[in-house]
Amino acid sequence: MQNIIKDGAVLAADAWQLVRPDAEGQLSVPDAGDVIVPLSAWLAEPERWASRDGRVAVWLASGDEPAELAASLGKLELVAVDFHAFTDGRGYSIGRLLRERYGFAGELRAIGDVWEDHLHYLWQVGFNAFEIKDGKAVEGALAALGSFTDRYQATYREPQPLFRRHRS
Amino acid sequence: MYRYDEIDARIVRERVEQFRDQTRRFLAGELSEDEFRPLRLMNGLYIQRLAPMLRVAVPYGHLSSRQLRKLAEIARKYDKGYGHFTTRQNLQYNWPALEDVPEILSELAEVEMHAIQTSGNCVRNTTTDAFAGVAADEIIDPRPYCEIIRQWSTLHPEFAFLPRKFKIAVSGSEQDRAATWVHDIGLHVVKTDAGEVGFKVIVGGGLGRTPMIGEVIRDFLPTAHLLTYLDAVLRVYNRYGRRDNKYKARIKILVKAMTREAFAAKVEEEWIHLKDGPATLRAADVEHYASFFTDPAYETLEANPAEFTAKLAEDKAFARWVERNTRGHKQAGYRSVVLSLKKTGVPPGDATDAQMDAVADWADQFGFGEIRVSHEQNLVLPDVRERDLFDLWQLAKAAGFATPNVGLLTDIICCPGGDFCSLANAKSIPVAEAIQQRFDDFDYLHDIGDIELNMSGCMNACGHHHIGHIGILGVDKSGEEWYQVTLGGSQGSGASIGKVIGPSFARAQMPDVIEKILSVYVDTRTEEERFLDTVRRIGIIPFKERVYAKHN
Ligand code: HEM
Ligand code: SF4
């Protein structure tokens, strides 16, 4: 059972299958159903994905360049960003770039080492869906989205920084 | 000084509750060591050799008397009755119990303080000149910008997990007293001939294992663009800084690898997209923050009142203290007083709860209830009337705060070293003490004059040894504690990294080594030449020859 939170609620079911390369770097993509494939595969074989049955989404690793996906974003319902370790914060910048620079409006899902203590930040930079790591409580994660009721910075969720909203 | 509004207070309270829950989950086994470590570090909680250490943020080194009393109370209640002021103007407790930390944070919140981002790979407490707002050589008061940066950096959602820690320092005066050249970002507030205020932006300085002086990536950044530009720098660093090797993860390594020009170009490229966005500062925004840093109600006084000059003439010890431990003030009739935390036998930077309470009282009695922490690990009373200095001196003497050694050899900057720190190669506190004991003759110290001796217990350089005129570094030689000496480092304008003079020494040799180094200076100095100037003029060879000379 996947633990997916989307737009502040736990999803009862989620059709997306995440496709990660195996130990040899090979991808085995199921013939049918909805899949999330790595950026490299998406860029390498456009015809394959266009003709496939089922929806296709893309996931980015933390070192990937979101600009490479910019041209495809209009076609994608979902983009995922992988946090291979929660301490690798590159995905936060990727999230903002996808939303703010490239205008992605679909589902932006955080995958990998994702659990409650980072969700409020992830939400602020534009993620609206979180695949909670195995073994981590989903209820706690839901609650953690509301850890902070305000913030100082200009973010994707609140483009006006605090000093513009409440001060001077 | 800045005062929280309802929103600042709420954010800090929410952070306390978040941390309380994280601690609870860790103690209940729901968070592993590895998971909890980055979370606790982001809240200033280290596990040291003997106990946890909690680092409390003192925003740009500013404290009110009320806050200092609270720090004293916490030291009494949750620690062993003392705290340690650090080179980044913060305060550390060496002995809190992990279980108590949420409560400590909650008490800190009552006085508008916290431990947010005092450690971890995030933007740390912004530092500045301890004499900001009162220094005679100040061009622009840096504090409103420090506060703007403090707010911007606090819980910034994009930059909580950087490749490595990130330190910003701001200077607004002619003389740089904030070590801006050895920070990840150093900002100099500047004013153009046309009166426009902005910043010179220095990036990629730092100490640690690979010490570097920063590079200027922008000569003038108009104030309006401060935050969007910082966002651009941080984003470039966040995305491209190395994460494979923590020793190569600081921004300085990225700047070096890319070259200054390429790094600056990359920042500009990113900034184009952010420039003029909602985080652009309008004049009214800056004024809002500046309104917290207006001058207190200074009296109109004459400089050097008669009762003050009379005391100076009749009491040599007082005169010496005034000369070393007070500084000129922009307001006539006032001076800033440095309370030395470098008394022989006390670890540099340590202060007891009773001392903190006393300083808070003096701040109320003689000043406007304000205290500063200097990065040299002393406390500063920024505004004291000259006519009150004699009274203050007597109180400070009684409380062990009036060692007239500010800026002298025994005003040592020193990290906690092997007595506390698990990363240490060697102890640093006993070496500082041995040096202080050897050089206890104030006539000699005054004759030697301005000199900075900085010491770290390992190459992490928490004691800024690279930028000490004399630097001492603890090294490990097959399990034994040894000390390497560098000469010629300096902070401030014309910052430089010291040069190693040769093989390291045993602890017992250190006072002799320092004595020999000083003797070369005394023998070769020209009149009016400071130690650093002599080192720069003659190089390290003469020092090396004297120190390593074989006895006959
Ligand atoms: C248990 C206590 C401490 C630990 C484990 C610790 C750890 C470290 C480490 C690992 C670095 C190197 C970072 C790098 O180069 O990337 C460092 C640097 C530094 N630390 Fe500490 N530290 C401790 C206490 C202190 C104290 C007490 C102070 C102030 C007195 C301090 C101030 C600094 C400063 C100023 C640097 C400068 C180097 C730089 O940022 O470039 N630290 N510390
Ligand atoms: S310099 Fe080394 S020994 Fe000293 S506090 Fe830093 S990490 Fe510890």
mmCIF file of C-alpha atoms in Angstrom, chain B residues 39-325:
data_model
loop_
_atom_site.group_PDB
_atom_site.id
_atom_site.type_symbol
_atom_site.label_atom_id
_atom_site.label_comp_id
_atom_site.label_asym_id
_atom_site.label_seq_id
_atom_site.Cartn_x
_atom_site.Cartn_y
_atom_site.Cartn_z
ATOM 1 C CA LEU B 39 16.676 17.888 12.530
ATOM 2 C CA ARG B 40 18.300 18.600 15.866
ATOM 3 C CA LEU B 41 21.285 20.281 14.244
ATOM 4 C CA MET B 42 18.957 22.680 12.496
ATOM 5 C CA ASN B 43 17.971 23.643 15.972
ATOM 6 C CA GLY B 44 21.473 24.076 17.295
ATOM 7 C CA LEU B 45 21.648 20.839 19.208
ATOM 8 C CA TYR B 46 24.964 18.997 18.976
ATOM 9 C CA ILE B 47 26.014 15.879 20.787
ATOM 10 C CA GLN B 48 29.476 16.571 22.126
ATOM 11 C CA ARG B 49 32.001 14.480 24.007
ATOM 12 C CA LEU B 50 30.258 14.586 27.347
ATOM 13 C CA ALA B 51 26.822 16.026 26.840
ATOM 14 C CA PRO B 52 24.633 17.781 24.308
ATOM 15 C CA MET B 53 25.449 21.345 23.402
ATOM 16 C CA LEU B 54 22.758 23.853 22.598
ATOM 17 C CA ARG B 55 23.615 26.896 20.524
ATOM 18 C CA VAL B 56 21.250 29.812 20.917
ATOM 19 C CA ALA B 57 21.037 32.415 18.176
ATOM 20 C CA VAL B 58 21.889 35.943 19.160
ATOM 21 C CA PRO B 59 20.739 37.751 16.036
ATOM 22 C CA TYR B 60 23.736 39.728 14.739
ATOM 23 C CA GLY B 61 25.051 39.759 18.301
ATOM 24 C CA HIS B 62 22.279 41.977 19.745
ATOM 25 C CA LEU B 63 20.815 41.325 23.159
ATOM 26 C CA SER B 64 18.494 43.235 25.422
ATOM 27 C CA SER B 65 19.077 43.150 29.153
ATOM 28 C CA ARG B 66 15.918 41.098 29.481
ATOM 29 C CA GLN B 67 17.219 38.524 27.033
ATOM 30 C CA LEU B 68 20.577 38.319 28.749
ATOM 31 C CA ARG B 69 18.849 37.733 32.101
ATOM 32 C CA LYS B 70 16.927 34.921 30.505
ATOM 33 C CA LEU B 71 20.147 33.407 29.186
ATOM 34 C CA ALA B 72 21.550 33.604 32.701
ATOM 35 C CA GLU B 73 18.451 31.982 34.130
ATOM 36 C CA ILE B 74 18.647 29.129 31.649
ATOM 37 C CA ALA B 75 22.325 28.617 32.485
ATOM 38 C CA ARG B 76 21.346 28.341 36.127
ATOM 39 C CA LYS B 77 18.314 26.190 35.676
ATOM 40 C CA TYR B 78 19.279 23.806 32.916
ATOM 41 C CA ASP B 79 23.071 23.991 32.726
ATOM 42 C CA LYS B 80 26.000 24.289 35.079
ATOM 43 C CA GLY B 81 25.663 27.990 35.621
ATOM 44 C CA TYR B 82 27.574 29.315 32.667
ATOM 45 C CA GLY B 83 27.453 29.796 28.919
ATOM 46 C CA HIS B 84 29.984 30.271 26.150
ATOM 47 C CA PHE B 85 29.854 33.208 23.743
ATOM 48 C CA THR B 86 31.067 32.172 20.317
ATOM 49 C CA THR B 87 32.955 33.655 17.395
ATOM 50 C CA ARG B 88 29.680 33.886 15.547
ATOM 51 C CA GLN B 89 28.150 35.993 18.276
ATOM 52 C CA ASN B 90 25.959 33.202 19.618
ATOM 53 C CA LEU B 91 25.720 31.587 23.022
ATOM 54 C CA GLN B 92 26.298 27.917 23.732
ATOM 55 C CA TYR B 93 25.262 25.812 26.660
ATOM 56 C CA ASN B 94 27.519 22.863 27.228
ATOM 57 C CA TRP B 95 25.452 20.718 29.526
ATOM 58 C CA PRO B 96 21.719 20.760 28.829
ATOM 59 C CA ALA B 97 19.812 17.482 28.936
ATOM 60 C CA LEU B 98 18.255 16.508 25.637
ATOM 61 C CA GLU B 99 14.849 16.105 27.283
ATOM 62 C CA ASP B 100 14.981 19.697 28.550
ATOM 63 C CA VAL B 101 15.759 21.326 25.244
ATOM 64 C CA PRO B 102 12.142 21.880 24.159
ATOM 65 C CA GLU B 103 11.486 23.608 27.482
ATOM 66 C CA ILE B 104 14.592 25.747 27.100
ATOM 67 C CA LEU B 105 13.428 26.769 23.654
ATOM 68 C CA SER B 106 10.050 27.616 25.003
ATOM 69 C CA GLU B 107 11.626 29.851 27.651
ATOM 70 C CA LEU B 108 13.769 31.495 25.014
ATOM 71 C CA ALA B 109 10.676 32.192 22.938
ATOM 72 C CA GLU B 110 9.303 34.237 25.831
ATOM 73 C CA VAL B 111 12.096 36.737 25.262
ATOM 74 C CA GLU B 112 12.016 36.612 21.460
ATOM 75 C CA MET B 113 14.904 34.204 21.086
ATOM 76 C CA HIS B 114 15.423 30.811 19.538
ATOM 77 C CA ALA B 115 17.991 28.301 18.322
ATOM 78 C CA ILE B 116 16.714 28.112 14.769
ATOM 79 C CA GLN B 117 19.431 27.332 12.229
ATOM 80 C CA THR B 118 22.308 27.753 14.637
ATOM 81 C CA SER B 119 23.778 24.613 13.169
ATOM 82 C CA GLY B 120 23.106 22.258 10.279
ATOM 83 C CA ASN B 121 23.434 22.756 6.545
ATOM 84 C CA CYS B 122 21.324 25.846 6.356
ATOM 85 C CA VAL B 123 21.700 29.611 6.554
ATOM 86 C CA ARG B 124 23.103 30.429 9.974
ATOM 87 C CA ASN B 125 22.796 33.452 12.190
ATOM 88 C CA THR B 126 23.773 36.585 10.302
ATOM 89 C CA THR B 127 26.636 38.409 11.997
ATOM 90 C CA THR B 128 27.807 41.981 11.984
ATOM 91 C CA ASP B 129 29.993 44.571 13.649
ATOM 92 C CA ALA B 130 29.548 44.525 17.431
ATOM 93 C CA PHE B 131 29.683 48.329 17.282
ATOM 94 C CA ALA B 132 26.993 48.666 14.636
ATOM 95 C CA GLY B 133 24.954 51.799 15.123
ATOM 96 C CA VAL B 134 27.464 53.427 17.466
ATOM 97 C CA ALA B 135 30.837 53.183 15.729
ATOM 98 C CA ALA B 136 32.459 56.460 14.856
ATOM 99 C CA ASP B 137 33.562 55.126 11.446
ATOM 100 C CA GLU B 138 30.174 53.798 10.414
ATOM 101 C CA ILE B 139 28.952 54.667 6.927
ATOM 102 C CA ILE B 140 25.567 52.977 7.110
ATOM 103 C CA ASP B 141 23.980 51.134 10.005
ATOM 104 C CA PRO B 142 23.988 47.489 8.897
ATOM 105 C CA ARG B 143 21.409 46.280 11.425
ATOM 106 C CA PRO B 144 18.199 46.845 9.460
ATOM 107 C CA TYR B 145 19.695 44.756 6.665
ATOM 108 C CA CYS B 146 20.769 42.097 9.143
ATOM 109 C CA GLU B 147 17.208 41.863 10.376
ATOM 110 C CA ILE B 148 15.857 41.720 6.824
ATOM 111 C CA ILE B 149 18.296 38.895 6.112
ATOM 112 C CA ARG B 150 17.463 37.191 9.392
ATOM 113 C CA GLN B 151 13.806 37.061 8.464
ATOM 114 C CA TRP B 152 14.477 35.997 4.901
ATOM 115 C CA SER B 153 16.764 33.188 6.031
ATOM 116 C CA THR B 154 14.577 31.948 8.891
ATOM 117 C CA LEU B 155 12.866 28.721 7.836
ATOM 118 C CA HIS B 156 13.393 29.531 4.165
ATOM 119 C CA PRO B 157 11.547 26.659 2.516
ATOM 120 C CA GLU B 158 13.916 26.317 -0.420
ATOM 121 C CA PHE B 159 17.184 26.417 1.484
ATOM 122 C CA ALA B 160 16.765 24.219 4.555
ATOM 123 C CA PHE B 161 18.955 21.449 3.148
ATOM 124 C CA LEU B 162 21.936 23.069 1.499
ATOM 125 C CA PRO B 163 25.112 21.168 0.634
ATOM 126 C CA ARG B 164 26.739 22.657 3.738
ATOM 127 C CA LYS B 165 26.302 25.372 6.334
ATOM 128 C CA PHE B 166 26.005 28.913 5.090
ATOM 129 C CA LYS B 167 27.180 32.005 6.911
ATOM 130 C CA ILE B 168 26.469 35.610 6.060
ATOM 131 C CA ALA B 169 28.161 38.633 7.612
ATOM 132 C CA VAL B 170 27.367 42.306 7.032
ATOM 133 C CA SER B 171 29.593 45.314 7.601
ATOM 134 C CA GLY B 172 28.608 48.958 7.398
ATOM 135 C CA SER B 173 31.758 50.726 8.483
ATOM 136 C CA GLU B 174 35.104 51.666 7.032
ATOM 137 C CA GLN B 175 36.891 49.082 9.095
ATOM 138 C CA ASP B 176 35.417 45.637 8.655
ATOM 139 C CA ARG B 177 34.851 44.197 12.120
ATOM 140 C CA ALA B 178 32.658 41.312 11.008
ATOM 141 C CA ALA B 179 35.215 39.118 9.200
ATOM 142 C CA THR B 180 33.154 39.493 6.031
ATOM 143 C CA TRP B 181 35.964 38.211 3.811
ATOM 144 C CA VAL B 182 35.854 34.779 5.387
ATOM 145 C CA HIS B 183 32.122 34.194 5.206
ATOM 146 C CA ASP B 184 30.109 32.351 2.581
ATOM 147 C CA ILE B 185 28.609 35.715 1.762
ATOM 148 C CA GLY B 186 30.093 38.963 2.995
ATOM 149 C CA LEU B 187 28.118 42.144 2.418
ATOM 150 C CA HIS B 188 29.500 45.643 2.718
ATOM 151 C CA VAL B 189 26.840 48.284 2.930
ATOM 152 C CA VAL B 190 28.003 51.093 0.663
ATOM 153 C CA LYS B 191 26.728 54.466 -0.363
ATOM 154 C CA THR B 192 27.416 55.838 -3.831
ATOM 155 C CA ASP B 193 28.430 59.429 -4.450
ATOM 156 C CA ALA B 194 24.867 60.004 -5.543
ATOM 157 C CA GLY B 195 23.676 58.818 -2.139
ATOM 158 C CA GLU B 196 22.265 55.480 -3.235
ATOM 159 C CA VAL B 197 22.655 52.662 -0.718
ATOM 160 C CA GLY B 198 23.565 49.155 -1.731
ATOM 161 C CA PHE B 199 25.972 46.327 -1.153
ATOM 162 C CA LYS B 200 29.293 45.057 -2.281
ATOM 163 C CA VAL B 201 28.804 41.306 -2.477
ATOM 164 C CA ILE B 202 31.646 38.973 -1.540
ATOM 165 C CA VAL B 203 31.166 35.248 -1.983
ATOM 166 C CA GLY B 204 33.149 32.137 -1.180
ATOM 167 C CA GLY B 205 35.237 33.070 1.805
ATOM 168 C CA GLY B 206 35.583 30.596 4.608
ATOM 169 C CA LEU B 207 37.925 28.911 6.997
ATOM 170 C CA GLY B 208 37.900 25.247 7.926
ATOM 171 C CA ARG B 209 40.117 22.809 6.096
ATOM 172 C CA THR B 210 40.426 24.923 2.954
ATOM 173 C CA PRO B 211 40.684 28.513 4.123
ATOM 174 C CA MET B 212 39.845 31.109 1.489
ATOM 175 C CA ILE B 213 39.359 34.820 1.214
ATOM 176 C CA GLY B 214 36.100 35.581 -0.582
ATOM 177 C CA GLU B 215 35.737 37.093 -4.053
ATOM 178 C CA VAL B 216 33.729 40.138 -5.017
ATOM 179 C CA ILE B 217 30.982 39.071 -7.410
ATOM 180 C CA ARG B 218 29.202 42.402 -7.486
ATOM 181 C CA ASP B 219 30.534 45.828 -6.675
ATOM 182 C CA PHE B 220 27.173 47.406 -6.174
ATOM 183 C CA LEU B 221 23.844 45.737 -5.577
ATOM 184 C CA PRO B 222 21.096 48.282 -4.933
ATOM 185 C CA THR B 223 19.282 47.642 -1.653
ATOM 186 C CA ALA B 224 16.008 46.915 -3.394
ATOM 187 C CA HIS B 225 17.464 43.745 -4.852
ATOM 188 C CA LEU B 226 19.089 42.334 -1.736
ATOM 189 C CA LEU B 227 16.728 39.424 -1.193
ATOM 190 C CA THR B 228 16.182 38.402 -4.791
ATOM 191 C CA TYR B 229 19.933 38.419 -5.318
ATOM 192 C CA LEU B 230 20.510 36.325 -2.198
ATOM 193 C CA ASP B 231 17.869 33.909 -3.460
ATOM 194 C CA ALA B 232 19.783 33.644 -6.736
ATOM 195 C CA VAL B 233 23.141 32.997 -5.035
ATOM 196 C CA LEU B 234 21.640 30.419 -2.722
ATOM 197 C CA ARG B 235 19.791 28.696 -5.527
ATOM 198 C CA VAL B 236 22.929 28.363 -7.611
ATOM 199 C CA TYR B 237 24.734 26.989 -4.584
ATOM 200 C CA ASN B 238 21.886 24.690 -3.604
ATOM 201 C CA ARG B 239 21.713 23.186 -7.057
ATOM 202 C CA TYR B 240 25.368 23.001 -8.019
ATOM 203 C CA GLY B 241 27.353 22.860 -4.777
ATOM 204 C CA ARG B 242 29.027 19.513 -4.226
ATOM 205 C CA ARG B 243 27.199 17.016 -2.092
ATOM 206 C CA ASP B 244 29.442 14.014 -2.613
ATOM 207 C CA ASN B 245 32.168 15.154 -0.219
ATOM 208 C CA LYS B 246 31.406 17.277 2.809
ATOM 209 C CA TYR B 247 34.885 18.755 2.793
ATOM 210 C CA LYS B 248 34.266 20.119 -0.674
ATOM 211 C CA ALA B 249 30.708 21.198 -0.136
ATOM 212 C CA ARG B 250 31.080 24.818 0.946
ATOM 213 C CA ILE B 251 30.263 27.514 -1.572
ATOM 214 C CA LYS B 252 33.926 28.542 -1.672
ATOM 215 C CA ILE B 253 34.777 25.286 -3.448
ATOM 216 C CA LEU B 254 32.041 25.874 -6.024
ATOM 217 C CA VAL B 255 33.190 29.436 -6.646
ATOM 218 C CA LYS B 256 36.780 28.264 -7.092
ATOM 219 C CA ALA B 257 35.779 25.386 -9.361
ATOM 220 C CA MET B 258 33.573 27.576 -11.555
ATOM 221 C CA THR B 259 35.845 30.651 -11.307
ATOM 222 C CA ARG B 260 34.582 33.906 -9.901
ATOM 223 C CA GLU B 261 33.460 35.172 -13.314
ATOM 224 C CA ALA B 262 31.496 32.062 -14.221
ATOM 225 C CA PHE B 263 29.900 31.878 -10.798
ATOM 226 C CA ALA B 264 28.909 35.538 -10.957
ATOM 227 C CA ALA B 265 27.472 35.009 -14.445
ATOM 228 C CA LYS B 266 25.460 32.017 -13.277
ATOM 229 C CA VAL B 267 24.029 34.055 -10.425
ATOM 230 C CA GLU B 268 23.095 36.884 -12.792
ATOM 231 C CA GLU B 269 21.411 34.384 -15.102
ATOM 232 C CA GLU B 270 19.324 33.073 -12.232
ATOM 233 C CA TRP B 271 18.679 36.529 -10.871
ATOM 234 C CA ILE B 272 17.165 37.810 -14.133
ATOM 235 C CA HIS B 273 14.162 35.629 -13.335
ATOM 236 C CA LEU B 274 13.821 36.782 -9.750
ATOM 237 C CA LYS B 275 14.771 40.440 -10.053
ATOM 238 C CA ASP B 276 11.937 42.905 -9.477
ATOM 239 C CA GLY B 277 9.756 40.078 -8.127
ATOM 240 C CA PRO B 278 7.644 40.408 -4.973
ATOM 241 C CA ALA B 279 10.663 40.058 -2.679
ATOM 242 C CA THR B 280 12.035 43.346 -3.993
ATOM 243 C CA LEU B 281 12.487 45.757 -1.107
ATOM 244 C CA ARG B 282 10.692 49.071 -1.402
ATOM 245 C CA ALA B 283 11.921 52.135 0.420
ATOM 246 C CA ALA B 284 9.047 51.749 2.892
ATOM 247 C CA ASP B 285 10.092 48.188 3.682
ATOM 248 C CA VAL B 286 13.608 49.228 4.523
ATOM 249 C CA GLU B 287 12.258 52.129 6.584
ATOM 250 C CA HIS B 288 10.067 49.747 8.527
ATOM 251 C CA TYR B 289 13.091 47.732 9.624
ATOM 252 C CA ALA B 290 15.264 50.787 10.106
ATOM 253 C CA SER B 291 12.649 52.176 12.498
ATOM 254 C CA PHE B 292 13.729 49.559 15.051
ATOM 255 C CA PHE B 293 17.293 50.773 15.027
ATOM 256 C CA THR B 294 16.961 54.456 15.668
ATOM 257 C CA ASP B 295 19.261 56.139 18.137
ATOM 258 C CA PRO B 296 18.310 55.854 21.797
ATOM 259 C CA ALA B 297 17.650 59.041 23.721
ATOM 260 C CA TYR B 298 21.226 60.256 23.930
ATOM 261 C CA GLU B 299 21.872 63.204 26.157
ATOM 262 C CA THR B 300 23.662 66.188 24.769
ATOM 263 C CA LEU B 301 26.981 65.927 26.521
ATOM 264 C CA GLU B 302 30.394 67.428 26.206
ATOM 265 C CA ALA B 303 33.180 65.061 25.281
ATOM 266 C CA ASN B 304 35.755 64.285 27.972
ATOM 267 C CA PRO B 305 33.981 65.812 30.953
ATOM 268 C CA ALA B 306 36.198 67.037 33.752
ATOM 269 C CA GLU B 307 35.343 64.333 36.278
ATOM 270 C CA PHE B 308 36.283 61.710 33.685
ATOM 271 C CA THR B 309 39.593 63.272 32.684
ATOM 272 C CA ALA B 310 40.459 63.815 36.327
ATOM 273 C CA LYS B 311 39.990 60.117 37.069
ATOM 274 C CA LEU B 312 42.020 59.227 34.008
ATOM 275 C CA ALA B 313 44.859 61.363 35.279
ATOM 276 C CA GLU B 314 44.857 60.047 38.808
ATOM 277 C CA ASP B 315 44.199 56.336 38.265
ATOM 278 C CA LYS B 316 46.611 54.582 35.926
ATOM 279 C CA ALA B 317 44.727 51.284 35.976
ATOM 280 C CA PHE B 318 41.509 53.029 35.035
ATOM 281 C CA ALA B 319 43.247 54.905 32.249
ATOM 282 C CA ARG B 320 44.651 51.668 30.917
ATOM 283 C CA TRP B 321 41.230 50.046 30.943
ATOM 284 C CA VAL B 322 39.700 53.031 29.167
ATOM 285 C CA GLU B 323 42.438 52.916 26.578
ATOM 286 C CA ARG B 324 42.078 49.217 25.827
ATOM 287 C CA ASN B 325 38.503 48.330 26.693
#
